[in-house]
Coordinates of C-alpha atoms in Angstrom, one line a residue:
M1 CA 225.9 28.1 268.6
S2 CA 226.1 28.8 264.9
L3 CA 222.7 29.9 263.6
S4 CA 223.7 30.2 259.9
G5 CA 223.4 26.4 259.3
G6 CA 222.4 24.8 256.1
T7 CA 219.9 26.2 253.8
P8 CA 217.2 24.3 251.8
D9 CA 217.5 23.7 248.1
D10 CA 214.3 25.0 246.4
S11 CA 215.4 24.0 243.0
T12 CA 213.5 20.7 242.8
P13 CA 212.6 20.0 239.1
R14 CA 208.9 20.6 238.6
P15 CA 206.4 19.5 236.0
P16 CA 204.7 22.5 234.2
G17 CA 202.3 24.2 236.5
A18 CA 203.4 22.4 239.6
A19 CA 204.2 24.2 242.9
R20 CA 207.7 24.9 243.9
Y21 CA 209.0 22.6 246.7
K22 CA 212.0 23.0 248.9
R23 CA 214.4 20.1 249.3
F24 CA 215.7 20.0 252.9
R25 CA 219.0 18.2 253.7
A26 CA 220.3 17.5 257.2
P27 CA 223.3 19.7 258.2
R28 CA 226.5 17.8 257.5
A29 CA 229.0 19.5 259.8
N30 CA 229.2 18.6 263.5
G31 CA 227.4 21.4 265.4
E32 CA 225.8 22.9 262.3
T33 CA 222.2 24.0 262.3
L34 CA 219.4 24.4 259.7
F35 CA 216.9 27.3 259.9
D36 CA 214.4 28.1 257.3
P37 CA 213.6 30.9 257.3
P38 CA 216.8 32.2 258.8
S39 CA 216.6 32.4 262.6
G40 CA 216.7 36.2 262.6
D41 CA 213.5 36.3 260.5
L42 CA 211.4 34.2 262.9
P43 CA 210.2 37.0 265.2
D44 CA 208.8 38.9 262.1
L45 CA 207.3 35.7 260.8
V46 CA 205.3 35.3 264.0
Q47 CA 203.8 38.7 263.5
E48 CA 203.2 38.1 259.8
N49 CA 201.4 34.9 260.6
R50 CA 199.2 36.6 263.3
S51 CA 198.1 39.2 260.7
R52 CA 197.5 36.4 258.1
A53 CA 195.4 34.4 260.5
A54 CA 193.2 37.4 261.1
G55 CA 192.1 37.2 257.4
M56 CA 191.3 33.5 257.3
A57 CA 187.6 33.5 256.5
Y58 CA 186.0 30.0 257.0
Q59 CA 183.0 28.6 258.9
L60 CA 183.1 25.3 260.8
L61 CA 179.7 24.1 262.0
G62 CA 178.6 27.7 262.3
T63 CA 181.7 28.9 264.1
S64 CA 184.2 31.1 262.4
L65 CA 187.8 29.9 262.2
L66 CA 188.8 33.0 264.1
D67 CA 186.4 32.2 266.9
L68 CA 187.6 28.6 267.0
R69 CA 191.2 29.8 267.3
A70 CA 190.3 32.0 270.2
Q71 CA 188.4 29.2 272.0
A72 CA 191.0 26.5 271.3
R73 CA 193.9 28.7 272.5
Q74 CA 191.9 29.6 275.6
A75 CA 191.4 25.8 276.3
L76 CA 195.1 25.1 275.7
R77 CA 196.0 28.0 278.0
A78 CA 193.8 26.6 280.7
D79 CA 195.2 23.0 280.3
A80 CA 198.7 24.5 280.7
G81 CA 197.7 26.3 283.9
L82 CA 198.4 29.7 282.5
S83 CA 196.6 33.0 283.1
P84 CA 193.8 34.0 280.7
E85 CA 195.8 36.7 279.0
H86 CA 198.2 34.1 277.6
A87 CA 195.5 33.1 275.1
S88 CA 196.0 36.3 273.2
L89 CA 199.8 36.3 273.3
P90 CA 201.9 35.0 270.5
L91 CA 202.1 31.2 270.6
V92 CA 204.9 29.1 269.2
V93 CA 204.3 25.4 268.8
T94 CA 206.4 22.4 267.9
G95 CA 206.0 18.7 268.5
H96 CA 207.3 15.1 268.2
Q97 CA 206.7 11.6 269.4
P98 CA 207.6 10.9 273.1
E99 CA 210.9 9.2 272.2
L100 CA 214.6 9.5 273.0
F101 CA 215.2 11.4 269.9
H102 CA 218.5 12.9 268.5
P103 CA 219.7 16.5 269.3
G104 CA 218.6 17.7 265.9
V105 CA 215.0 17.1 267.0
W106 CA 215.5 18.4 270.5
I107 CA 216.8 21.7 269.3
K108 CA 213.2 22.6 268.1
N109 CA 212.1 22.8 271.7
F110 CA 214.8 25.3 272.6
V111 CA 214.2 27.4 269.5
A112 CA 210.5 27.5 270.4
G113 CA 211.2 28.6 273.9
S114 CA 213.7 31.2 272.9
L115 CA 211.5 32.6 270.2
A116 CA 208.5 32.8 272.4
K117 CA 210.5 34.8 274.9
Q118 CA 211.7 37.1 272.1
V119 CA 208.1 37.9 271.0
G120 CA 206.6 38.1 274.4
G121 CA 204.6 34.9 274.0
W122 CA 204.6 31.3 275.1
A123 CA 205.6 28.0 273.6
V124 CA 204.0 24.5 273.6
N125 CA 205.5 21.2 272.6
L126 CA 202.8 18.8 271.3
V127 CA 203.7 15.3 272.5
I128 CA 202.4 13.0 269.8
D129 CA 201.3 10.2 272.1
S130 CA 198.9 8.9 269.5
D131 CA 201.8 7.4 267.6
L132 CA 202.5 3.7 268.1
C133 CA 205.1 2.5 270.6
R134 CA 206.7 -0.1 268.4
S135 CA 210.1 -0.7 269.9
P136 CA 211.2 0.9 273.2
T137 CA 214.9 0.8 272.4
V138 CA 217.7 3.2 271.5
R139 CA 220.7 2.5 269.2
V140 CA 224.1 2.9 270.9
P141 CA 227.7 2.5 269.7
S142 CA 229.7 -0.3 271.3
G143 CA 233.1 -1.9 271.0
T144 CA 236.2 0.3 270.4
P145 CA 237.0 3.2 268.1
A146 CA 238.9 0.9 265.8
S147 CA 236.1 -1.7 265.7
P148 CA 232.8 -0.2 266.7
L149 CA 229.4 -1.9 266.5
S150 CA 225.8 -0.5 266.5
E151 CA 223.6 -2.2 269.0
T152 CA 220.2 -1.6 270.5
V153 CA 219.4 -1.3 274.2
A154 CA 215.8 -1.7 275.5
Y155 CA 214.4 0.7 278.1
D156 CA 211.3 -1.4 278.4
A157 CA 210.0 -4.8 277.4
L158 CA 208.6 -5.4 273.9
E159 CA 204.8 -5.5 273.7
R160 CA 202.3 -5.4 270.9
P161 CA 202.3 -1.9 269.3
V162 CA 199.8 0.4 270.9
P163 CA 199.6 4.2 271.1
Y164 CA 201.9 5.8 273.6
E165 CA 199.0 7.2 275.5
E166 CA 197.9 3.6 276.2
R167 CA 201.4 2.3 277.0
S168 CA 202.6 1.9 280.6
V169 CA 206.1 0.8 281.7
V170 CA 205.8 -3.0 281.5
D171 CA 209.1 -4.0 283.1
A172 CA 210.1 -1.6 285.9
E173 CA 213.3 -3.4 286.6
L174 CA 214.4 -3.2 283.0
F175 CA 213.4 0.4 282.8
A176 CA 215.4 1.3 286.0
S177 CA 218.5 -0.5 284.8
F178 CA 218.6 1.3 281.4
P179 CA 221.5 3.7 282.2
E180 CA 223.6 0.9 283.6
R181 CA 223.1 -1.3 280.5
V182 CA 223.8 1.6 278.2
G183 CA 227.0 2.3 280.1
G184 CA 228.1 -1.3 279.8
K185 CA 227.7 -1.2 276.0
T186 CA 229.3 2.2 275.5
R187 CA 232.1 2.0 278.0
G188 CA 234.8 1.8 275.4
L189 CA 233.5 4.8 273.5
L190 CA 231.6 7.3 275.7
K191 CA 233.0 8.9 278.8
P192 CA 230.6 9.3 281.7
P193 CA 228.7 11.1 282.9
L194 CA 226.1 11.1 280.2
L195 CA 222.9 13.2 280.3
L196 CA 221.1 9.8 280.6
D197 CA 222.5 9.4 284.1
E198 CA 221.0 12.8 285.1
I199 CA 217.5 12.4 283.6
W200 CA 216.7 8.7 284.3
P201 CA 216.1 8.9 288.0
S202 CA 213.3 11.3 287.2
A203 CA 211.9 9.0 284.6
T204 CA 211.8 6.1 287.0
T205 CA 210.1 8.2 289.6
I206 CA 207.4 9.2 287.2
A207 CA 206.9 5.6 286.1
A208 CA 206.8 4.3 289.6
A209 CA 204.1 6.9 290.4
G210 CA 201.9 5.4 287.7
G211 CA 202.9 7.6 284.8
S212 CA 202.8 6.2 281.3
L213 CA 205.9 5.4 279.3
A214 CA 205.4 8.7 277.4
E215 CA 204.9 10.7 280.6
A216 CA 208.1 9.3 282.1
I217 CA 210.3 10.0 279.1
T218 CA 208.7 13.4 278.4
G219 CA 208.7 14.5 282.1
A220 CA 212.4 13.7 282.5
R221 CA 213.3 15.5 279.4
H222 CA 211.2 18.6 280.2
A223 CA 212.7 18.8 283.6
V224 CA 216.2 19.3 282.1
E225 CA 214.8 21.9 279.6
L226 CA 213.4 23.9 282.5
A227 CA 216.6 23.5 284.5
W228 CA 218.5 24.9 281.6
G229 CA 216.3 27.9 281.4
N230 CA 214.1 26.9 278.5
Q231 CA 210.4 27.7 279.3
T232 CA 207.9 25.6 277.3
W233 CA 204.7 23.7 278.1
E234 CA 204.2 20.1 277.3
M235 CA 200.8 19.1 275.8
P236 CA 199.9 15.6 274.8
I237 CA 198.1 15.5 271.4
S238 CA 195.6 13.1 273.1
R239 CA 194.4 15.9 275.3
V240 CA 194.2 18.3 272.4
C241 CA 192.2 15.8 270.4
D242 CA 189.8 15.4 273.3
S243 CA 189.0 19.1 273.3
A244 CA 185.9 20.7 271.9
G245 CA 187.9 22.8 269.5
F246 CA 189.5 19.8 267.8
A247 CA 186.1 18.0 267.8
C248 CA 184.7 20.9 265.8
F249 CA 187.7 20.8 263.4
A250 CA 187.4 17.0 262.9
I251 CA 183.6 17.0 262.4
D252 CA 183.9 19.7 259.8
I253 CA 186.3 17.5 257.9
L254 CA 184.1 14.4 258.3
A255 CA 181.0 16.3 257.2
R256 CA 182.9 17.2 253.9
L257 CA 185.0 14.0 253.7
P258 CA 184.5 13.5 249.9
D259 CA 185.9 17.0 249.3
F260 CA 188.7 16.5 251.8
Q261 CA 189.7 13.1 250.3
R262 CA 189.9 14.6 246.8
A263 CA 192.0 17.6 248.1
H264 CA 194.2 15.3 250.2
N265 CA 195.0 12.8 247.4
A266 CA 195.5 15.5 244.8
A267 CA 198.0 17.4 247.0
L268 CA 199.9 14.2 247.5
A269 CA 199.9 13.3 243.8
E270 CA 201.3 16.8 243.0
Y271 CA 204.0 16.3 245.6
R272 CA 205.0 12.9 244.2
A273 CA 205.1 14.3 240.7
A274 CA 207.3 17.2 241.7
H275 CA 209.7 15.0 243.6
R276 CA 209.5 12.1 241.1
L277 CA 208.4 9.7 243.8
R278 CA 207.0 6.3 242.7
S279 CA 206.0 4.9 246.1
P280 CA 202.3 5.5 246.9
A281 CA 203.3 5.6 250.6
Q282 CA 205.5 8.7 250.1
P283 CA 205.4 11.2 251.6
L284 CA 202.1 9.8 253.1
P285 CA 199.6 7.2 251.7
D286 CA 196.4 8.3 250.0
L287 CA 193.1 8.1 251.7
H288 CA 191.0 5.2 250.3
Q289 CA 187.4 4.1 250.0
R290 CA 186.0 0.7 251.2
E291 CA 182.6 0.2 249.5
D292 CA 180.6 3.2 250.8
W293 CA 183.0 4.0 253.6
L294 CA 185.6 6.8 253.1
E295 CA 188.8 6.8 255.0
A296 CA 189.3 9.8 257.2
P297 CA 192.6 11.5 258.1
L298 CA 192.1 10.3 261.7
W299 CA 192.9 7.4 263.9
C300 CA 190.5 5.6 266.3
W301 CA 190.5 2.9 268.9
T302 CA 188.6 2.2 272.1
A303 CA 189.5 1.9 275.7
A304 CA 188.6 -1.8 275.6
D305 CA 190.7 -2.4 272.5
P306 CA 193.6 0.0 272.0
T307 CA 194.4 -1.3 268.5
R308 CA 194.9 1.8 266.4
R309 CA 193.0 1.7 263.2
P310 CA 192.0 4.3 260.5
L311 CA 188.7 6.0 261.0
Y312 CA 186.1 5.6 258.2
A313 CA 183.0 7.6 257.7
R314 CA 179.8 7.6 255.6
Q315 CA 176.9 10.0 255.6
T316 CA 173.3 9.6 254.9
G317 CA 171.4 12.9 255.1
R318 CA 172.2 14.5 258.4
M319 CA 173.4 11.2 260.0
L320 CA 177.2 10.6 260.1
E321 CA 178.4 7.1 260.8
L322 CA 181.9 6.4 262.0
S323 CA 183.7 3.0 262.0
D324 CA 187.0 1.3 262.3
L325 CA 185.6 -1.5 260.0
A326 CA 186.2 -3.9 262.8
G327 CA 183.1 -3.4 265.0
Q328 CA 179.8 -1.7 265.2
P329 CA 179.6 1.9 263.8
W330 CA 179.2 5.0 265.9
R331 CA 176.6 7.6 264.9
I332 CA 176.4 11.3 265.1
D333 CA 173.5 13.5 264.1
L334 CA 175.0 16.5 262.4
A335 CA 171.9 18.6 263.2
K336 CA 172.1 18.1 266.9
E337 CA 175.3 19.6 268.5
P338 CA 177.7 17.1 266.9
V339 CA 180.6 18.3 269.0
G340 CA 178.7 17.3 272.1
Q341 CA 177.8 13.9 270.6
L342 CA 181.5 13.2 269.8
A343 CA 182.3 14.1 273.4
D344 CA 179.6 11.6 274.6
L345 CA 181.2 8.9 272.4
R346 CA 184.6 9.7 274.0
L347 CA 183.0 9.1 277.5
K348 CA 181.9 5.7 276.2
G349 CA 185.4 4.8 275.3
L350 CA 185.9 6.0 271.7
K351 CA 189.2 7.8 271.1
V352 CA 189.6 9.8 267.9
R353 CA 193.1 11.1 267.1
S354 CA 194.6 13.2 264.4
R355 CA 196.9 11.7 261.7
A356 CA 200.1 13.6 260.6
L357 CA 198.6 16.1 258.2
V358 CA 195.6 16.9 260.4
T359 CA 197.9 17.4 263.4
T360 CA 199.9 20.1 261.7
L361 CA 196.8 21.6 260.0
Y362 CA 195.1 22.0 263.3
A363 CA 198.3 23.3 264.9
R364 CA 198.9 25.9 262.2
L365 CA 195.3 26.9 261.4
V366 CA 193.9 26.9 265.0
L367 CA 196.6 26.9 267.7
A368 CA 199.9 28.4 266.7
D369 CA 201.2 31.7 265.5
L370 CA 204.2 29.7 264.3
F371 CA 204.7 26.0 264.0
I372 CA 208.3 24.7 264.0
H373 CA 208.9 21.5 262.0
G374 CA 211.9 19.3 261.7
I375 CA 213.1 18.1 258.3
G376 CA 210.7 15.2 258.1
G377 CA 207.6 17.1 259.0
A378 CA 208.6 20.0 256.7
K379 CA 208.7 17.6 253.8
Y380 CA 205.1 16.4 254.1
D381 CA 203.7 19.7 255.3
E382 CA 204.4 21.2 251.9
A383 CA 201.6 18.9 250.8
A384 CA 199.5 20.1 253.6
D385 CA 199.8 23.7 252.2
H386 CA 198.3 22.6 248.9
L387 CA 195.7 20.4 250.7
A388 CA 194.5 23.5 252.7
E389 CA 194.4 25.6 249.5
R390 CA 192.1 23.1 247.9
F391 CA 189.9 22.4 250.9
Y392 CA 189.8 25.7 252.9
G393 CA 190.5 28.1 250.0
F394 CA 193.7 29.5 251.5
S395 CA 197.1 28.4 252.8
P396 CA 197.8 28.0 256.5
P397 CA 200.2 30.5 258.2
Q398 CA 203.8 29.7 257.2
Y399 CA 205.8 27.2 259.3
A400 CA 209.5 27.2 260.1
T401 CA 212.0 24.3 259.7
V402 CA 214.7 23.8 262.3
S403 CA 217.3 21.0 262.7
A404 CA 220.9 20.4 263.7
T405 CA 223.6 17.8 263.5
L406 CA 225.6 16.8 266.6
R407 CA 227.9 13.8 266.7
L408 CA 229.0 11.9 269.8
P409 CA 232.4 13.1 271.2
I410 CA 234.4 10.0 270.2
E411 CA 238.0 10.4 269.1
Y412 CA 238.9 8.1 266.2
E413 CA 240.6 8.2 262.8
R414 CA 238.0 9.3 260.3
A415 CA 237.6 8.3 256.7
T416 CA 235.0 9.0 254.1
P417 CA 233.7 7.0 251.1
Q418 CA 235.4 9.7 249.0
D419 CA 238.8 8.7 250.5
L420 CA 238.1 5.2 249.4
T421 CA 237.1 6.3 246.0
R422 CA 240.4 8.2 245.5
V423 CA 242.4 5.1 246.3
D424 CA 240.3 3.0 243.9
Q425 CA 240.9 5.6 241.2
R426 CA 244.7 5.3 241.7
L427 CA 244.5 1.5 241.5
R428 CA 242.5 1.8 238.3
E429 CA 245.1 4.2 236.9
M430 CA 247.9 1.8 237.8
R431 CA 246.0 -1.0 235.9
H432 CA 245.2 1.0 232.7
H433 CA 247.9 3.7 232.7
P434 CA 250.9 2.4 234.7
E435 CA 253.2 4.7 232.7
R436 CA 251.8 7.8 234.6
R437 CA 253.3 6.5 237.8
L438 CA 256.6 5.5 236.3
Q439 CA 257.8 8.6 234.6
N440 CA 260.8 8.9 236.9
T441 CA 261.7 5.2 236.9
P442 CA 264.7 4.5 234.5
E443 CA 264.0 0.8 233.9
A444 CA 260.4 1.6 232.9
Q445 CA 261.4 4.0 230.1
P446 CA 261.8 1.4 227.3
L447 CA 258.3 0.0 228.2
I448 CA 256.8 3.4 228.2
A449 CA 258.3 4.2 224.8
E450 CA 257.1 0.9 223.4
K451 CA 253.5 1.4 224.6
R452 CA 253.5 5.0 223.4
A453 CA 254.7 3.9 220.0
W454 CA 251.9 1.4 219.7
V455 CA 249.3 3.8 221.1
D456 CA 250.3 6.3 218.4
T457 CA 250.1 3.7 215.7
E458 CA 246.9 3.9 213.8
K459 CA 244.7 0.8 214.4
T460 CA 244.0 -1.2 211.3
K461 CA 242.5 -4.6 210.6
A462 CA 245.9 -5.9 209.9
N463 CA 247.6 -4.7 213.1
C464 CA 244.8 -4.6 215.6
H465 CA 245.7 -8.0 217.2
E466 CA 249.4 -7.3 217.3
R467 CA 248.8 -3.8 218.6
H468 CA 246.5 -5.0 221.4
L469 CA 249.0 -7.7 222.5
A470 CA 251.9 -5.2 222.5
I471 CA 250.0 -2.6 224.7
T472 CA 248.8 -5.3 227.0
S473 CA 252.3 -6.8 227.3
A474 CA 253.9 -3.4 228.1
N475 CA 251.2 -2.7 230.7
A476 CA 251.8 -6.1 232.3
A477 CA 255.6 -5.5 232.4
M478 CA 255.1 -2.1 234.0
Q479 CA 252.6 -3.7 236.5
R480 CA 255.5 -5.7 237.9
L481 CA 257.5 -2.5 238.5
L482 CA 254.5 -1.0 240.3
A483 CA 253.9 -4.1 242.6
P484 CA 255.2 -2.4 245.8
Q485 CA 253.1 0.7 245.2
R486 CA 250.0 -1.4 244.4
E487 CA 250.5 -3.5 247.5
S488 CA 250.8 -0.4 249.6
L489 CA 247.6 1.0 248.1
L490 CA 245.8 -2.3 248.6
E491 CA 246.7 -2.2 252.3
T492 CA 245.6 1.5 252.4
R493 CA 242.3 0.5 250.8
S494 CA 241.7 -2.3 253.3
R495 CA 242.4 0.0 256.2
L496 CA 240.2 2.7 254.8
R497 CA 237.3 0.3 254.3
G498 CA 237.5 -0.5 258.0
L499 CA 237.6 3.2 258.9
V500 CA 234.7 4.0 256.6
Q501 CA 232.7 1.3 258.3
A502 CA 233.6 2.6 261.7
S503 CA 232.7 6.1 260.6
R504 CA 229.2 4.9 259.6
V505 CA 228.7 3.8 263.2
L506 CA 230.4 6.6 265.0
D507 CA 229.5 9.6 262.9
S508 CA 225.8 9.0 262.9
R509 CA 223.7 12.1 263.8
E510 CA 220.8 9.8 264.9
Y511 CA 222.0 8.9 268.4
A512 CA 219.7 9.9 271.3
Y513 CA 220.3 13.2 273.0
C514 CA 220.7 11.4 276.4
L515 CA 223.9 9.7 275.2
F516 CA 225.7 13.0 275.1
P517 CA 227.5 14.8 277.9
A518 CA 225.3 17.6 279.2
E519 CA 227.9 20.3 278.4
R520 CA 228.1 19.3 274.8
L521 CA 224.4 19.6 274.4
R522 CA 224.4 22.9 276.2
R523 CA 226.8 24.3 273.6
L524 CA 224.6 23.3 270.7
L525 CA 221.4 24.5 272.4
D526 CA 222.7 27.8 273.8
I527 CA 220.3 30.1 272.0
K528 CA 220.2 33.7 273.1
R529 CA 217.4 34.2 275.5

């Protein structure tokens, strides 16, 4: 696999005094990868980050950040079933929602596993099961190469959106028949066997044994990774957020929530200004205030009502109140072991989960020696760097960005919008400058000479009308001579339009990894181990 890949563009225009931001673009060529920093620099970056973390001086509820890192990594090691010495070894972390994502996302897991092996450490993939399961479907190409369509195929029934950790498989029959229905849609385009046919029996077995939808999809994927020699450990973010280490991290933010809100919103404002973004939702929304309640960078819900809502907090003296603004508040006395009190609330059904920026801040500040982002996460985590500088007084250890582009192995005639533009330019030239395409046509020479004479004639008030009519008349006469060429170009344009539309369907890099043949994926993911 090529590791050179694309490189980020860090030339984003900046207001005076603003931070420099990189502009990441997905690799364009099939099989191309993106590494930032370059892949060969990642082992050194792991060591640099370990040294950098040793100098992070910050106290959370009387615990130093260094001690919290040690405790949290020991807990993560225990959850993964690893020996105690693993907690002190280099740790590479990545993460994503438990979805059937495209190969450009999946490559992060293989880079994490390969890098961990290089540096003598271990790798963890955080399964973001706190995200909402909105639509359990994948997009697939159907039809023929000449006339393809983009359709969706469901792998489970639609339900109201709830976090993945709360979502079981609703329709076991629909779930089990997923490969067959995908095959029916893609038969004219994709040659079996697909990786989907290999992984789905494992997914149905996990679901039948009572596993959640996230566990079924994650378990089936991870089994393939292990079979292909990539050693990582899967860790749901729900389990991480239930740990004492995360509780300490979250309560520290809640106890200083006015400061965190200011730092959070200022970092996002700086990012929007640098990127000239007008939408207040990009890259992430600000945190808001509702009367005396401040919005926290956390989600919450209860076992009785798994409706995910923002967590709000307010503080009076040492008493911290938490609320989803939909029910009775929960109270924590900050002077009486608040971490234990949050654990007690969890036992009573309250679930507190990290939102995007806090997920990566916790991963980078507390868990990882290197966190590997995709392109989307890398964009918003630049804002996280500046948030940390404002709130903690230092930047987190540096992260890496990894992605790839892999297209389905479908043979068809390709065309690009640029091909269509070139034909349109030729048609425009025929209309306005037909003489350029008739230089070697004898019967056009008198018309060309007449037009040239009038073009060379200085335009005056007296001759402007006559001059215009003469040039227009010469152009019209030459158009008749170009009729066969124009008709041919119009046919070409019509054909190219169809090909461009087909290319939009067939050339997408967003198709799920399980729609590819296993061997094609192996070639992309074959990182030196």
